[in-house]
Tab-separated table of C-alpha atoms and ligand atoms in Angstrom:
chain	number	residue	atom	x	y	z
A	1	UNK	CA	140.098	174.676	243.492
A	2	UNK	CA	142.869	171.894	243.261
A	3	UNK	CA	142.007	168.606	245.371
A	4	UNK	CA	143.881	166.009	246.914
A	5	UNK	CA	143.435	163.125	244.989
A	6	UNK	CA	142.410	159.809	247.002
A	7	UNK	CA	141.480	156.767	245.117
A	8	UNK	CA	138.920	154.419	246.878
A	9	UNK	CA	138.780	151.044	246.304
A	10	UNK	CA	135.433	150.429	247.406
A	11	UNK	CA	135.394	146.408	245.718
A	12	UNK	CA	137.043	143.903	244.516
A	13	UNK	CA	140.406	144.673	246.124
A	14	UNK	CA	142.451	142.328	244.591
A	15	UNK	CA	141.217	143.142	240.714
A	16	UNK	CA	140.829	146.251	241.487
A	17	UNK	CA	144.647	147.370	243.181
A	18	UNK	CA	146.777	147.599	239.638
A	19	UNK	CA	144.435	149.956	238.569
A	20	UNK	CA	143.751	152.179	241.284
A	21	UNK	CA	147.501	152.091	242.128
A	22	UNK	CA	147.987	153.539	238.565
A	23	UNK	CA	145.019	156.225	238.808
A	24	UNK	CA	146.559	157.472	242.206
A	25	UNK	CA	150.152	157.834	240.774
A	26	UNK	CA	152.039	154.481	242.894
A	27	UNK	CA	152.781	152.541	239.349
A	28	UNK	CA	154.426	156.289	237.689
A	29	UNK	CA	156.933	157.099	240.808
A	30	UNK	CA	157.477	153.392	241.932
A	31	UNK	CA	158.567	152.518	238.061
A	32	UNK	CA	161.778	150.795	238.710
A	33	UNK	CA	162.402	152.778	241.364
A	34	UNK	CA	164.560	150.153	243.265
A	35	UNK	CA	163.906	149.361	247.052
A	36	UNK	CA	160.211	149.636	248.084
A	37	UNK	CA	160.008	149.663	251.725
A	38	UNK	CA	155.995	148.404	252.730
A	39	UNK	CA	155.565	149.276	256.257
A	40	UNK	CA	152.773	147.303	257.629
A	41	UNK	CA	151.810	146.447	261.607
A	42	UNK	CA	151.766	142.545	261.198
A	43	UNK	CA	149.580	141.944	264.045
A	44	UNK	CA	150.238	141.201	267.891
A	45	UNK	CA	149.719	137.442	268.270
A	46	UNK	CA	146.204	136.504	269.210
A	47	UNK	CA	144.672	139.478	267.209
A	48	UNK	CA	143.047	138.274	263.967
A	49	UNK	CA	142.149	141.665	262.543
A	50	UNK	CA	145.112	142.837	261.096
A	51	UNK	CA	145.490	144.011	257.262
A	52	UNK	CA	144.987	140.114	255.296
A	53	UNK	CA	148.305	138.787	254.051
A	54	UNK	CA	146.458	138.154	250.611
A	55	UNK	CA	146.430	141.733	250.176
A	56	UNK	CA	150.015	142.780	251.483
A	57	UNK	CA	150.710	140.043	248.730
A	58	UNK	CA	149.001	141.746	245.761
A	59	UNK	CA	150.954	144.984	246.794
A	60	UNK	CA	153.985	143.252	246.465
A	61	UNK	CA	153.424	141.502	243.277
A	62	UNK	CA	152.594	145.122	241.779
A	63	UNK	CA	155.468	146.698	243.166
A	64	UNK	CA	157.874	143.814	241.932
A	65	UNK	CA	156.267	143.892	238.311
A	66	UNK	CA	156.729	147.543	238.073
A	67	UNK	CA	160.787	146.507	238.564
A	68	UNK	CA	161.225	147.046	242.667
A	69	UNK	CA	162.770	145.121	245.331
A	70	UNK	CA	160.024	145.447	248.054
A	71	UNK	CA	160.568	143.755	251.488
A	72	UNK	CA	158.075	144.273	253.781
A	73	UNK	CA	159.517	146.645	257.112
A	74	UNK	CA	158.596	147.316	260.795
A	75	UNK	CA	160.148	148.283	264.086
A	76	UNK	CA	159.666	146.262	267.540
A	77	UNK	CA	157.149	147.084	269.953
A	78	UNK	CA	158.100	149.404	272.897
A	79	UNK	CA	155.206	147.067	275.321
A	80	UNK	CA	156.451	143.590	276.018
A	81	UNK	CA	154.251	141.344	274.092
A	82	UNK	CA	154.693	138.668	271.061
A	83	UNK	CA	156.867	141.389	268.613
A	84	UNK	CA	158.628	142.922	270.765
A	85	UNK	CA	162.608	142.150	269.838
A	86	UNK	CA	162.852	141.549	265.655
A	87	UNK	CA	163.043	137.539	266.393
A	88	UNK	CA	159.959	137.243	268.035
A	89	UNK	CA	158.291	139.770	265.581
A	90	UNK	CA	159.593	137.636	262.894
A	91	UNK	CA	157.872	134.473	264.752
A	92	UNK	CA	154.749	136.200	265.435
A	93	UNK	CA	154.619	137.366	261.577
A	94	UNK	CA	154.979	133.742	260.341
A	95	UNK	CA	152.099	132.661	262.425
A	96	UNK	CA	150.217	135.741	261.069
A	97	UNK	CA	150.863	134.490	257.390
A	98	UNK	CA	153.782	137.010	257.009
A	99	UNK	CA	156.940	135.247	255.534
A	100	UNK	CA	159.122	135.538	252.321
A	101	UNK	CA	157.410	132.505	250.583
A	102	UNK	CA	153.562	133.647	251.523
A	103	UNK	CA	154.299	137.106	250.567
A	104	UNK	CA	156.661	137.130	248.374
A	105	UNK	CA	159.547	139.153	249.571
A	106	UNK	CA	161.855	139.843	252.339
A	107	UNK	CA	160.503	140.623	255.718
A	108	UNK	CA	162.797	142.935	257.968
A	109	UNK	CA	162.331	143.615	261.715
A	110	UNK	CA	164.712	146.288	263.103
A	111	UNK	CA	165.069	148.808	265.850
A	112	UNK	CA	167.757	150.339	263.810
A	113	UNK	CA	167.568	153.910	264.092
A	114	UNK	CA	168.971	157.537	262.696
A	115	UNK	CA	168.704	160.165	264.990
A	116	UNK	CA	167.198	163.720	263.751
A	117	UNK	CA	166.918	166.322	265.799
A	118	UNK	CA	163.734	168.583	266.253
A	119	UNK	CA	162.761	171.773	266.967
A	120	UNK	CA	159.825	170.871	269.623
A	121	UNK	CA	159.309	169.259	272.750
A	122	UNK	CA	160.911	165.740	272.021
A	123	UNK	CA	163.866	167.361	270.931
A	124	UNK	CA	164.985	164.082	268.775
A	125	UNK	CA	163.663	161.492	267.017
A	126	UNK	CA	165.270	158.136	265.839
A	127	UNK	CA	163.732	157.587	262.691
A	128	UNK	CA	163.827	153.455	261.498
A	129	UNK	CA	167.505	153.301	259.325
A	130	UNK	CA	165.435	150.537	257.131
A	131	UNK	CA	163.149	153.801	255.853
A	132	UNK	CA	165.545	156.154	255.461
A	133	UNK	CA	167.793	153.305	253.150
A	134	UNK	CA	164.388	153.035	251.157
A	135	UNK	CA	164.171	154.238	247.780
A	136	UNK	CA	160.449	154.549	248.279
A	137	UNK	CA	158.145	154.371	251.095
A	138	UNK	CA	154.154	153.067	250.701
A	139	UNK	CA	153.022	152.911	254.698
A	140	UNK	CA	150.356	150.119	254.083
A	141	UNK	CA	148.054	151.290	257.184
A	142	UNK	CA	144.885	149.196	258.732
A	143	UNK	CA	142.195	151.905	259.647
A	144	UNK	CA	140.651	151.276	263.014
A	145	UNK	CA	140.025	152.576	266.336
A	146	UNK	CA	142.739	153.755	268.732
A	147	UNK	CA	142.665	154.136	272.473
A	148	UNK	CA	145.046	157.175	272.654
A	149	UNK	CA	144.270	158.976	269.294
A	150	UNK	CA	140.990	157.985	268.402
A	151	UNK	CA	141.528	156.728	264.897
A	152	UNK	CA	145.024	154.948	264.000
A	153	UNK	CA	145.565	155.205	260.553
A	154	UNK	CA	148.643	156.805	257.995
A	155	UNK	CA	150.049	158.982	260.499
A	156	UNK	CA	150.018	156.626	263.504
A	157	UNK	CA	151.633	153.990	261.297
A	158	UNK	CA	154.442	156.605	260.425
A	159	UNK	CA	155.098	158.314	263.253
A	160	UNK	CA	154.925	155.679	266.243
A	161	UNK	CA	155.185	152.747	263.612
A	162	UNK	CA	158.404	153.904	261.985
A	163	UNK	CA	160.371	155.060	265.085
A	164	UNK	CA	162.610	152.829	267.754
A	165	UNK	CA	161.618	152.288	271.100
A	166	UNK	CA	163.229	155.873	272.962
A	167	UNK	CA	160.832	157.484	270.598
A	168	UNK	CA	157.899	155.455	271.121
A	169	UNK	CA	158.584	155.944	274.892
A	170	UNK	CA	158.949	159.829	274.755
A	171	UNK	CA	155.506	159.766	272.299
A	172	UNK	CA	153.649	158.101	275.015
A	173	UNK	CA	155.597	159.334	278.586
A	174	UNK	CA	156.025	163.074	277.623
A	175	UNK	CA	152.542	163.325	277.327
A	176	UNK	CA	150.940	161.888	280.689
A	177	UNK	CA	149.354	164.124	282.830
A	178	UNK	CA	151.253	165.860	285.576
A	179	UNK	CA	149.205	168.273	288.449
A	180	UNK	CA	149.629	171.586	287.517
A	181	UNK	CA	147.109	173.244	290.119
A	182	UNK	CA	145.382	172.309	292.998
A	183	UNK	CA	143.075	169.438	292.617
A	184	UNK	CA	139.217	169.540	293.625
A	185	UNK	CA	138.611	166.115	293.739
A	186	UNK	CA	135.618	165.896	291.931
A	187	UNK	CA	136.382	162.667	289.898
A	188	UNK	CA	135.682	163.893	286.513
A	189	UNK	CA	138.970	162.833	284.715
A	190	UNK	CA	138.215	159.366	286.499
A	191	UNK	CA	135.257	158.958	284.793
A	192	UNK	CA	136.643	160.594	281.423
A	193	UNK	CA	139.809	158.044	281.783
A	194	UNK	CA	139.194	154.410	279.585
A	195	UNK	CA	142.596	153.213	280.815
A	196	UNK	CA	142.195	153.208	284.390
A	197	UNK	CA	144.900	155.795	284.028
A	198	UNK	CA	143.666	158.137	287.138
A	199	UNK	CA	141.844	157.900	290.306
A	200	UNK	CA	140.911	159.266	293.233
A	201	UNK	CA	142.950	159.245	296.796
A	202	UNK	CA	142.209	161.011	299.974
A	203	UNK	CA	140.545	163.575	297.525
A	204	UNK	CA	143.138	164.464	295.120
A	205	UNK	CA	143.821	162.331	291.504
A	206	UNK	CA	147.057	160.073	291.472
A	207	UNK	CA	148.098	158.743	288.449
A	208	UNK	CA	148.774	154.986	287.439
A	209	UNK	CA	151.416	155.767	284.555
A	210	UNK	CA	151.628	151.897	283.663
A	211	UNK	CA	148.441	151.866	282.199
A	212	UNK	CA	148.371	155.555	280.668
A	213	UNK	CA	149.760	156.409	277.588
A	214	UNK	CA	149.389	160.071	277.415
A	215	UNK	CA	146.001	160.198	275.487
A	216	UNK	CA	145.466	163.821	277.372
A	217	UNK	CA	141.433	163.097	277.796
A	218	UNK	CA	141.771	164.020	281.546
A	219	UNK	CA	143.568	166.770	280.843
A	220	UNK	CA	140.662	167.752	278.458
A	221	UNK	CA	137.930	167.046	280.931
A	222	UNK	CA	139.522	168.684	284.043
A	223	UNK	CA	137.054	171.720	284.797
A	224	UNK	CA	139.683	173.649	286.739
A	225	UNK	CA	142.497	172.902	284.782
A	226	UNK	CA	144.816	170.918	287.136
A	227	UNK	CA	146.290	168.852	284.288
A	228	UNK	CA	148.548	169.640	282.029
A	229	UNK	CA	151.047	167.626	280.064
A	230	UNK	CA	154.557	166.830	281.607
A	231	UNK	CA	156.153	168.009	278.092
A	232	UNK	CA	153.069	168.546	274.852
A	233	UNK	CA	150.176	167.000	273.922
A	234	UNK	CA	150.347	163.623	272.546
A	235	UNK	CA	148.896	165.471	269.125
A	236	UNK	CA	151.782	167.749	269.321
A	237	UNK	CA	154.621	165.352	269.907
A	238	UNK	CA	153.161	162.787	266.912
A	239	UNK	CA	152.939	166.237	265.163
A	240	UNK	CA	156.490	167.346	265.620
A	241	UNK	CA	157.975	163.405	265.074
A	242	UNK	CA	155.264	163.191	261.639
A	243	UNK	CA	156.643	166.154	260.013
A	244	UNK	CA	160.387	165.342	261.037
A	245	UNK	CA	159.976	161.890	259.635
A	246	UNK	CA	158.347	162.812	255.868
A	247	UNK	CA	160.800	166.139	255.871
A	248	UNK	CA	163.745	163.826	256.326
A	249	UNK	CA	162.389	161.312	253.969
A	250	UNK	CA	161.304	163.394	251.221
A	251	UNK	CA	161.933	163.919	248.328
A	252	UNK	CA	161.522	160.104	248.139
A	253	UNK	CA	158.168	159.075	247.386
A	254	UNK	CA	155.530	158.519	250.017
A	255	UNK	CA	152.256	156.648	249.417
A	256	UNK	CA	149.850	156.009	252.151
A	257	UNK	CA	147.469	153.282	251.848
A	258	UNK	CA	144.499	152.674	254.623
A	259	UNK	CA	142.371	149.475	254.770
A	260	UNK	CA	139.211	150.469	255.612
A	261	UNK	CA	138.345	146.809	256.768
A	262	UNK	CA	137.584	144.413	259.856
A	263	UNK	CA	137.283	148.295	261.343
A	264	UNK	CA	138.265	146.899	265.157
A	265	UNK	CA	137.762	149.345	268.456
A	266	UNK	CA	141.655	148.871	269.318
A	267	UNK	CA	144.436	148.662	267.389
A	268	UNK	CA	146.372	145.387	266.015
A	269	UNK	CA	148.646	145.741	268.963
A	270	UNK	CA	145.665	144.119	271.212
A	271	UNK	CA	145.647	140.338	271.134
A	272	UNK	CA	142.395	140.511	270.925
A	273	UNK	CA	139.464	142.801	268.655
A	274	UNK	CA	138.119	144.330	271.816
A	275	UNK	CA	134.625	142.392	272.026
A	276	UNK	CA	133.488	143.875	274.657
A	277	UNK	CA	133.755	147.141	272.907
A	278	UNK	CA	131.674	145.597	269.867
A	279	UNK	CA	133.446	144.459	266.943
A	280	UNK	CA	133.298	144.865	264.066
A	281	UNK	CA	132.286	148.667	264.564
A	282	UNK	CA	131.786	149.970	261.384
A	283	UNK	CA	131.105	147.639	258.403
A	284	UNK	CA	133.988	147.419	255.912
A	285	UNK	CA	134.105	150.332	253.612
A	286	UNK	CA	136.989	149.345	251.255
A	287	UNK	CA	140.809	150.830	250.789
A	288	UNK	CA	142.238	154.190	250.259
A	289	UNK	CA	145.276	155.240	248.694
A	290	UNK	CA	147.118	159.109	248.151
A	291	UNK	CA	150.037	160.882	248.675
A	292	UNK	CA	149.102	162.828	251.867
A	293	UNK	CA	148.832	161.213	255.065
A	294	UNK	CA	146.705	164.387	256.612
A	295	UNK	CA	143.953	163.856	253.702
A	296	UNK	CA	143.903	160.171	253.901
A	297	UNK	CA	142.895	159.642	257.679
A	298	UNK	CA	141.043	162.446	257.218
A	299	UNK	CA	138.797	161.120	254.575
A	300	UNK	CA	139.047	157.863	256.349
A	301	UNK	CA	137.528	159.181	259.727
A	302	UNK	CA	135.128	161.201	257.508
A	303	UNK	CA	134.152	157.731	256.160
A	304	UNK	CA	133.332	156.159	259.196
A	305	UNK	CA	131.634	158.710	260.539
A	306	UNK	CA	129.374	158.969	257.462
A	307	UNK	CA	128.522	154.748	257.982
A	308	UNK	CA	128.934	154.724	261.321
A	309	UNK	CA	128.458	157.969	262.987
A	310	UNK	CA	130.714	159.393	265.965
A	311	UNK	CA	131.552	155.483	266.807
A	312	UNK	CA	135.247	156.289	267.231
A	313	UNK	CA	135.048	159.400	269.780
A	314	UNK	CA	132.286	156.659	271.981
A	315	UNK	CA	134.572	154.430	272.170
A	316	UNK	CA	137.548	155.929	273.623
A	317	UNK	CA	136.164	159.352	274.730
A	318	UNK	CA	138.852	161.194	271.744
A	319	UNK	CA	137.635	162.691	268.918
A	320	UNK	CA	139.683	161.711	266.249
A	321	UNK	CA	140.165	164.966	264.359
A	322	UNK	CA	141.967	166.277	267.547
A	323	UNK	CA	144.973	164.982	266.018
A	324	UNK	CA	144.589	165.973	262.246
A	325	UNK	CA	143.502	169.580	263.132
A	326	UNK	CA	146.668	169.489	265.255
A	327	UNK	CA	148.935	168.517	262.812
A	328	UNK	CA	146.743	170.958	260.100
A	329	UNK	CA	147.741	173.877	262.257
A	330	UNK	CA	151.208	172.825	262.405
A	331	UNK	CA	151.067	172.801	258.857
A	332	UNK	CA	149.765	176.064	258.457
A	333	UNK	CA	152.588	177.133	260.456
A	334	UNK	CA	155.257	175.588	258.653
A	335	UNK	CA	154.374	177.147	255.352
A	336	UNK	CA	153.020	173.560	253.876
A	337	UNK	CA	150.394	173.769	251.761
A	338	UNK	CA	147.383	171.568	252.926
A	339	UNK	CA	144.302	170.913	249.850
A	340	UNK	CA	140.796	169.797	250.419
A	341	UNK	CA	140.739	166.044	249.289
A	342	UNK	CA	138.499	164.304	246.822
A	343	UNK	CA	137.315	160.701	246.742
A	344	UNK	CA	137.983	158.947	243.294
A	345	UNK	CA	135.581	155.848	243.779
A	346	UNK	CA	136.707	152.930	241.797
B	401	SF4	S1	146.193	160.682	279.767
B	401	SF4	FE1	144.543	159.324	279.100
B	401	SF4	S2	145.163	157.299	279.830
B	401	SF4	FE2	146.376	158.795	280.957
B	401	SF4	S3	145.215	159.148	282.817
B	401	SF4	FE3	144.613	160.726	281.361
B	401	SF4	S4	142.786	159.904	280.342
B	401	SF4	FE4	143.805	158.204	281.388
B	402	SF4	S1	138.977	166.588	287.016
B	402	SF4	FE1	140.535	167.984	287.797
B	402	SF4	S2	139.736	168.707	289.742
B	402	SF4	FE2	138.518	166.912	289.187
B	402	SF4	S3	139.608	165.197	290.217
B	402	SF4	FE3	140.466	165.340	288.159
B	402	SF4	S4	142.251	166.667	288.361
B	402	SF4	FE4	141.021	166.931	290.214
């Protein structure tokens, strides 16, 4: 049977990138392509586990030898924080060791946005203008926990990561829980909750929506089903805006790349790793690179799992394959072909 190809740089990153980036097909498609858009998270300020500049670097250098114009690319936070308008990003970045001389190329912060629209619950998407000018795409992806999905890898980085801020709201709002029957009151979705999301008053859950972003857990737990969603399923609306984004990219090329290092409970949008969750929580386990963003957080969460057991569902109460079985059945159902992947260790 044919395989998904995923090259895993398990070493030696930085000697080891030219090659694996030729093995899994980067240096062939990105030949003098033109403009390389790299989207990377550059880390909320305070957090010190983001991807390490010296890599972004290498990446750059590649793509520039192979005849590119690369400029590193991402959008401003929808949470109010250190990046969230393109000047303070840009500040933040700098102190992060992001900036043209470090890394060697332009550095562009925008909430510039297309709009698409889409057949599901969100209805449209604004999809990042700096993307869609792109010749090619590599979304340069730290793997690590994440509160809402379990795992944030590829697809989180594309489809919240690539988006403006109406999007990232509708991701995150459409999602929270809304009653949909009578409540018991027995407190399980307050227990279930991480966020402090839910609780209990005069017998019936109330909802704090400042602190919930949709992750759906309650909703999950809820024995007499008296949650539901007040549009989809967080899975389903990252489903819907993922398959927009790559349908209205392609036939550009996408690479994904995950960094399988500093593996933190929370994503780089914390200012801090999340101590009190443990960190590091899995030992680093290297980088992975492929064409298919399904098959690469797939194999990453596979991964961790196999150093690190069921580490990421503890933490945050979501098992991270909701997601990727969500957006495999969406697949399925829009005719696109999905392959088992295979590991090419380097
Ligand atoms: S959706 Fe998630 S964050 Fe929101 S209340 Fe439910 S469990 Fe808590
Ligand atoms: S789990 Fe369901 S029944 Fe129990 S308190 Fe929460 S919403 Fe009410």
């Amino acid at each position: 049977m044919t395989c998904e190809k995923i090259v895993f740089v398990k070493s030696n990153i930085l000697y080891n990138l030219e090659t694996a980036l030729k093995i899994a097909g980067v240096a062939q498609a990105f030949d003098g392509l033109g403009k390389v858009a790299v989207k990377l998270h550059m880390g909320e300020y305070g957090n010190l586990h983001y991807i390490r500049p010296a890599i972004v670097r290498q990446f750059v250098d590649i793509l520039k030898n192979l005849g590119n114009s690369p400029f590193l690319f991402d959008t401003p936070t929808l949470y109010s924080g250190s990046r969230d308008t393109p000047s303070k990003y840009i500040d933040t970045a700098r102190r992060n060791g992001f900036c043209s001389e470090v890394i060697g190329c332009p550095i562009i912060i925008s909430d510039g946005a297309s709009e698409i629209a889409t057949k599901g619950a969100i209805g449209s998407i604004k999809v990042a203008k700096a993307l869609c000018k792109a010749d090619g795409i590599l979304i340069l992806s730290h793997g690590k926990g994440h509160p809402d999905l379990g795992f944030g890898g590829a697809i989180k980085n594309l489809a919240m990561g690539c988006v403006a801020k109406k999007t990232k709201k509708d991701l995150h709002t459409m999602s929270q829980p809304v009653l949909a029957a009578e409540c018991g009151g027995c407190g399980k979705c307050v227990d279930a909750c991480t966020k402090e999301g839910i609780s209990l008053k005069d017998g019936k859950a109330v909802f704090n929506y400042d602190n919930c972003f949709g992750c759906g857990v309650c909703i999950q737990t809820c024995p007499v089903q008296a949650l539901k969603p007040r549009s989809a399923s967080i899975d389903t609306l990252f489903s819907e805006t993922f398959f927009t984004i790559v349908e209205a990219l392609r036939p550009k090329p996408i690479f994904f790349v995950n960094v399988l290092m500093d593996i933190t409970p929370r994503c780089d949008c914390f200012p801090s790793a999340g101590k009190d969750e443990g960190f590091p929580i899995c030992s680093d386990i290297g980088l992975l690179i492929g064409t298919d963003a399904i098959s690469i957080d797939s194999a990453s969460i596979d991964l961790i799992a196999k150093n690190c057991g069921d580490i990421l569902e503890k933490i945050h109460h979501v098992n991270p394959m909701r997601l990727i079985n969500t957006l495999k059945k969406d697949a399925n159902s829009k005719g696109v072909k999905l392959i088992p992947y295979e590991l090419l260790a380097l």
